[in-house]
Amino acid sequence: MVELEKISANIRYTLCDVSSKTSTPHLGSCLSCTDILSTLYWQVLNVEPQQPKSKDRDYFLLGKGHAASALYTTLAYRGYFPIEDLYQHGSDGSQFEEHPGIHAPAGVETVSGSLGHALSLASGMALSAKVQGLSNRFYVLMGDGEINEGTVWEAAMFAPAKQLNNLVAIVDFNKLQGTGESCEIMHLEPLDEKWRAFGWHTIRVNGHDHQALIEAFDAAQVQQQPVCIIADTIKGKGISFMENDNNWHYRIPTVDEVMMAKEELGLK
Amino acid sequence: MRNAFAAKLTELASNDDSIMLFYADIGNRLFNNLKEVAPTRTINAGIAEANMASMASGAAMMGHKPFIYTITPFTTARNFEQIKIDIAYQNQPVIIVGTGSGLSYANLGPTHHSFEDIALMRALPNMNIVCPADADELAILMPQLIALNAPCYFRIGKKNEPKVHSTLPALKFGQAYVMNPGKSVAILANGTIMPVAQQLHQELLQHGIEAELVSFHTVKPLDSTYLSNAASRFEHLITLEEHNVNGGFGSAVLEYYNEQCMAVNVHRFGIPDRFIDQVSSQHTARIKAGLDIDTIVNTLKSRQVL
Ligand SMILES: Cc1ncc(C[n+]2csc(CCOP(=O)(O)OP(=O)(O)O)c2C)c(N)n1
């Protein structure tokens, strides 16, 4: 766990630094799901960075595509490509677009950026894999604003009907979305009860507790139904002056703020 | 332009209790003033654009004059069928606002681009389509759209679009607006591409051509009076738009002349039929799409217009 915490701290620092140097927004959104991504990529997913297209790999789909930087940075630390490459973010001709496009580096499975597509894409993948008798597993990360989209709930009704137990949905439940509080804009709670009622094996965890996340993902392996993990998170997690401040949905940190962040993360 | 939209809407809503805004979790703080003036009529519909479109139609059925507002692809394509049936077919006075249209959000990639939206909306009976070039055009046209009391698509930009008129133009919904009268060549520009049209106008002057420059803000209904006169007044018509070259404004012009059996040289400039990605700005996106002054001038030269 110590290791995962250290990895996550480094990822958080790089997220701040890349955001500052390349003017990439959505930092709060990225920090919110950092621990979920590090847990997945170091402890859960069957992936090989050297063979990103291996046939038996597990698939991770980022529904909240505006947090692309969190995915790119996690992949870089996991060894898919050099960390320095992240600094090409958003420049002309770059693979690292503000939302993952078709030129994104191997390891990024699908295009994202229009919210509410990923659970449906993954349901189709999971269904196809089952029909073919394949053993791949499919993980989807969605924002709590993203699940406003009707398509999410269409997939939520479909997947249990076909017992897609190779599918895991994770909701990054940070209580904030683009312009306000998620539970005020839409009636979300009790969110775990909702998914349960839709037929998902549902687990609610602290989305910044690596051990709790690992246990939830372990439990997800042995279910007969699709699994939904409601991860209670904090937007901007890890940097005190960003936590729960939705200005960091768009704001870019200054050089000084990046230094302050580095210190708070306990990095030299 | 989005700031101008919010300001004008606040002004209009404070004088008209029937105006209502639904927005899909976009525009942080943009509508704060509107919320003060019309707290019960400023509704964050969540990231649920399909539901938003149908809800707006429902509110219209009950007597409101609703606007729906979010980034263009999500307010036109994501909810297209709701627009078709609940707004267009049932002919409800909902004003669909697409912000950041065309390549305004260039660096956000194809998910945030929209150059199919005019084509989609053109194919809907009852739909009106207006694309202002700058904040002034937006503010002048907006009250006229409300007065239409009919389905309308309002295609606007993002922010800091250059001002294109030196004095406030007397724009009328449905009428092409001549900015500079001219002869032999007419440049018909639709929406936020106008600064490129103005550059082209200058460029033609240097070649000794005094072209007519027109703000063709309304795509539907198309100003047939202007077009029919233009057929005999000009040797060449140049259309410019930040939209797929197929299916948009230029196509509408061609279709009009074809229906009238008029032979006119129409040169259409828009985005070619391919996705534009890996770009850092609207400027580089336009270059990649060939929608920059150099490419346009070279094309016109190769066609012996210049
Ligand atoms: C279909 C669609 N509508 C709107 C947007 C614009 N948008 C980008 S991020 C965002 C808010 C997302 O909130 P949430 O899913 O809770 O993510 P987080 O708070 O973690 O950033 C919105 C509305 C979009 N990308 N796609």
mmCIF file with all atom_site columns, C-alpha atoms and ligand atoms in Angstrom, chain A residues 26 28-30 32-33 63-67 99 112-117 142-149 172-180 182 233 235 246 249-250, chain B residues 24-26 46-49 70-71 73-74 78 111-112, ligand 1:
data_model
loop_
_atom_site.group_PDB
_atom_site.id
_atom_site.type_symbol
_atom_site.label_atom_id
_atom_site.label_alt_id
_atom_site.label_comp_id
_atom_site.label_asym_id
_atom_site.label_entity_id
_atom_site.label_seq_id
_atom_site.pdbx_PDB_ins_code
_atom_site.Cartn_x
_atom_site.Cartn_y
_atom_site.Cartn_z
_atom_site.occupancy
_atom_site.B_iso_or_equiv
_atom_site.pdbx_formal_charge
_atom_site.auth_seq_id
_atom_site.auth_comp_id
_atom_site.auth_asym_id
_atom_site.auth_atom_id
_atom_site.pdbx_PDB_model_num
ATOM   1  C CA  . HIS A 1 26  ? -9.865  19.410 -15.390 1.00 0.00 ? 26  HIS A CA  1
ATOM   2  C CA  . GLY A 1 28  ? -9.746  18.489 -9.962  1.00 0.00 ? 28  GLY A CA  1
ATOM   3  C CA  . SER A 1 29  ? -11.426 15.769 -12.032 1.00 0.00 ? 29  SER A CA  1
ATOM   4  C CA  . CYS A 1 30  ? -8.086  13.985 -12.503 1.00 0.00 ? 30  CYS A CA  1
ATOM   5  C CA  . SER A 1 32  ? -10.390 12.686 -7.880  1.00 0.00 ? 32  SER A CA  1
ATOM   6  C CA  . CYS A 1 33  ? -9.796  9.401  -9.721  1.00 0.00 ? 33  CYS A CA  1
ATOM   7  C CA  . GLY A 1 63  ? -16.099 7.420  -19.421 1.00 0.00 ? 63  GLY A CA  1
ATOM   8  C CA  . LYS A 1 64  ? -15.215 10.835 -18.030 1.00 0.00 ? 64  LYS A CA  1
ATOM   9  C CA  . GLY A 1 65  ? -12.930 11.603 -20.945 1.00 0.00 ? 65  GLY A CA  1
ATOM   10 C CA  . HIS A 1 66  ? -12.165 15.106 -19.707 1.00 0.00 ? 66  HIS A CA  1
ATOM   11 C CA  . ALA A 1 67  ? -9.924  13.384 -17.130 1.00 0.00 ? 67  ALA A CA  1
ATOM   12 C CA  . HIS A 1 99  ? -10.034 14.173 -24.817 1.00 0.00 ? 99  HIS A CA  1
ATOM   13 C CA  . SER A 1 112 ? -13.892 9.540  -25.005 1.00 0.00 ? 112 SER A CA  1
ATOM   14 C CA  . GLY A 1 113 ? -15.031 13.080 -24.238 1.00 0.00 ? 113 GLY A CA  1
ATOM   15 C CA  . SER A 1 114 ? -18.730 12.924 -24.885 1.00 0.00 ? 114 SER A CA  1
ATOM   16 C CA  . LEU A 1 115 ? -20.018 11.728 -21.537 1.00 0.00 ? 115 LEU A CA  1
ATOM   17 C CA  . GLY A 1 116 ? -22.134 8.632  -21.192 1.00 0.00 ? 116 GLY A CA  1
ATOM   18 C CA  . HIS A 1 117 ? -20.780 6.403  -23.958 1.00 0.00 ? 117 HIS A CA  1
ATOM   19 C CA  . MET A 1 142 ? -17.690 7.237  -14.854 1.00 0.00 ? 142 MET A CA  1
ATOM   20 C CA  . GLY A 1 143 ? -18.184 10.609 -13.205 1.00 0.00 ? 143 GLY A CA  1
ATOM   21 C CA  . ASP A 1 144 ? -21.164 11.238 -10.953 1.00 0.00 ? 144 ASP A CA  1
ATOM   22 C CA  . GLY A 1 145 ? -22.208 13.944 -13.415 1.00 0.00 ? 145 GLY A CA  1
ATOM   23 C CA  . GLU A 1 146 ? -21.697 11.608 -16.315 1.00 0.00 ? 146 GLU A CA  1
ATOM   24 C CA  . ILE A 1 147 ? -24.307 9.254  -14.923 1.00 0.00 ? 147 ILE A CA  1
ATOM   25 C CA  . ASN A 1 148 ? -26.908 11.986 -15.500 1.00 0.00 ? 148 ASN A CA  1
ATOM   26 C CA  . GLU A 1 149 ? -26.939 10.670 -19.046 1.00 0.00 ? 149 GLU A CA  1
ATOM   27 C CA  . ASP A 1 172 ? -16.158 8.467  -9.147  1.00 0.00 ? 172 ASP A CA  1
ATOM   28 C CA  . PHE A 1 173 ? -18.618 9.944  -6.670  1.00 0.00 ? 173 PHE A CA  1
ATOM   29 C CA  . ASN A 1 174 ? -16.961 13.259 -5.803  1.00 0.00 ? 174 ASN A CA  1
ATOM   30 C CA  . LYS A 1 175 ? -20.306 15.078 -5.377  1.00 0.00 ? 175 LYS A CA  1
ATOM   31 C CA  . LEU A 1 176 ? -19.395 17.783 -7.889  1.00 0.00 ? 176 LEU A CA  1
ATOM   32 C CA  . GLN A 1 177 ? -19.952 18.072 -11.623 1.00 0.00 ? 177 GLN A CA  1
ATOM   33 C CA  . GLY A 1 178 ? -19.377 20.838 -14.185 1.00 0.00 ? 178 GLY A CA  1
ATOM   34 C CA  . THR A 1 179 ? -21.315 23.713 -12.639 1.00 0.00 ? 179 THR A CA  1
ATOM   35 C CA  . GLY A 1 180 ? -22.534 22.557 -9.268  1.00 0.00 ? 180 GLY A CA  1
ATOM   36 C CA  . SER A 1 182 ? -24.178 16.534 -8.192  1.00 0.00 ? 182 SER A CA  1
ATOM   37 C CA  . THR A 1 233 ? -14.084 10.602 -3.584  1.00 0.00 ? 233 THR A CA  1
ATOM   38 C CA  . LYS A 1 235 ? -12.583 16.375 -6.298  1.00 0.00 ? 235 LYS A CA  1
ATOM   39 C CA  . ASN A 1 246 ? -14.922 23.249 -8.301  1.00 0.00 ? 246 ASN A CA  1
ATOM   40 C CA  . HIS A 1 249 ? -12.652 21.867 -12.938 1.00 0.00 ? 249 HIS A CA  1
ATOM   41 C CA  . TYR A 1 250 ? -11.204 24.521 -15.283 1.00 0.00 ? 250 TYR A CA  1
ATOM   42 C CA  . ALA B 2 24  ? -26.823 21.113 -19.447 1.00 0.00 ? 24  ALA B CA  1
ATOM   43 C CA  . ASP B 2 25  ? -24.227 21.659 -16.700 1.00 0.00 ? 25  ASP B CA  1
ATOM   44 C CA  . ILE B 2 26  ? -22.156 24.025 -18.791 1.00 0.00 ? 26  ILE B CA  1
ATOM   45 C CA  . GLY B 2 46  ? -27.858 18.157 -15.690 1.00 0.00 ? 46  GLY B CA  1
ATOM   46 C CA  . ILE B 2 47  ? -25.724 16.335 -18.214 1.00 0.00 ? 47  ILE B CA  1
ATOM   47 C CA  . ALA B 2 48  ? -28.832 14.926 -19.835 1.00 0.00 ? 48  ALA B CA  1
ATOM   48 C CA  . GLU B 2 49  ? -29.308 16.710 -23.115 1.00 0.00 ? 49  GLU B CA  1
ATOM   49 C CA  . THR B 2 70  ? -24.870 23.608 -24.084 1.00 0.00 ? 70  THR B CA  1
ATOM   50 C CA  . ILE B 2 71  ? -21.834 22.833 -26.259 1.00 0.00 ? 71  ILE B CA  1
ATOM   51 C CA  . PRO B 2 73  ? -22.747 18.698 -30.489 1.00 0.00 ? 73  PRO B CA  1
ATOM   52 C CA  . PHE B 2 74  ? -24.567 17.944 -27.245 1.00 0.00 ? 74  PHE B CA  1
ATOM   53 C CA  . ARG B 2 78  ? -26.889 14.024 -28.808 1.00 0.00 ? 78  ARG B CA  1
ATOM   54 C CA  . THR B 2 111 ? -16.259 15.047 -29.514 1.00 0.00 ? 111 THR B CA  1
ATOM   55 C CA  . HIS B 2 112 ? -16.542 18.804 -29.041 1.00 0.00 ? 112 HIS B CA  1
HETATM 56 C C1  . LIG C 3 .   ? -22.389 14.599 -23.412 1.00 0.00 ? 1   LIG C C1  1
HETATM 57 C C2  . LIG C 3 .   ? -21.589 15.653 -22.744 1.00 0.00 ? 1   LIG C C2  1
HETATM 58 N N1  . LIG C 3 .   ? -22.208 16.727 -22.210 1.00 0.00 ? 1   LIG C N1  1
HETATM 59 C C3  . LIG C 3 .   ? -21.488 17.700 -21.633 1.00 0.00 ? 1   LIG C C3  1
HETATM 60 C C4  . LIG C 3 .   ? -20.121 17.637 -21.572 1.00 0.00 ? 1   LIG C C4  1
HETATM 61 C C5  . LIG C 3 .   ? -19.324 18.775 -20.966 1.00 0.00 ? 1   LIG C C5  1
HETATM 62 N N2  . LIG C 3 .   ? -18.739 18.381 -19.674 1.00 0.00 ? 1   LIG C N2  1
HETATM 63 C C6  . LIG C 3 .   ? -17.450 18.010 -19.561 1.00 0.00 ? 1   LIG C C6  1
HETATM 64 S S1  . LIG C 3 .   ? -17.013 17.591 -18.010 1.00 0.00 ? 1   LIG C S1  1
HETATM 65 C C7  . LIG C 3 .   ? -18.563 17.912 -17.424 1.00 0.00 ? 1   LIG C C7  1
HETATM 66 C C8  . LIG C 3 .   ? -18.877 17.664 -15.982 1.00 0.00 ? 1   LIG C C8  1
HETATM 67 C C9  . LIG C 3 .   ? -18.601 16.243 -15.604 1.00 0.00 ? 1   LIG C C9  1
HETATM 68 O O1  . LIG C 3 .   ? -18.889 15.984 -14.268 1.00 0.00 ? 1   LIG C O1  1
HETATM 69 P P1  . LIG C 3 .   ? -18.543 14.584 -13.626 1.00 0.00 ? 1   LIG C P1  1
HETATM 70 O O2  . LIG C 3 .   ? -18.942 13.479 -14.521 1.00 0.00 ? 1   LIG C O2  1
HETATM 71 O O3  . LIG C 3 .   ? -19.109 14.571 -12.247 1.00 0.00 ? 1   LIG C O3  1
HETATM 72 O O4  . LIG C 3 .   ? -16.955 14.566 -13.582 1.00 0.00 ? 1   LIG C O4  1
HETATM 73 P P2  . LIG C 3 .   ? -15.978 15.281 -12.544 1.00 0.00 ? 1   LIG C P2  1
HETATM 74 O O5  . LIG C 3 .   ? -16.776 16.056 -11.547 1.00 0.00 ? 1   LIG C O5  1
HETATM 75 O O6  . LIG C 3 .   ? -15.229 14.190 -11.898 1.00 0.00 ? 1   LIG C O6  1
HETATM 76 O O7  . LIG C 3 .   ? -15.105 16.136 -13.373 1.00 0.00 ? 1   LIG C O7  1
HETATM 77 C C10 . LIG C 3 .   ? -19.395 18.366 -18.464 1.00 0.00 ? 1   LIG C C10 1
HETATM 78 C C11 . LIG C 3 .   ? -20.791 18.759 -18.303 1.00 0.00 ? 1   LIG C C11 1
HETATM 79 C C12 . LIG C 3 .   ? -19.508 16.514 -22.159 1.00 0.00 ? 1   LIG C C12 1
HETATM 80 N N3  . LIG C 3 .   ? -18.177 16.377 -22.181 1.00 0.00 ? 1   LIG C N3  1
HETATM 81 N N4  . LIG C 3 .   ? -20.255 15.539 -22.720 1.00 0.00 ? 1   LIG C N4  1
#
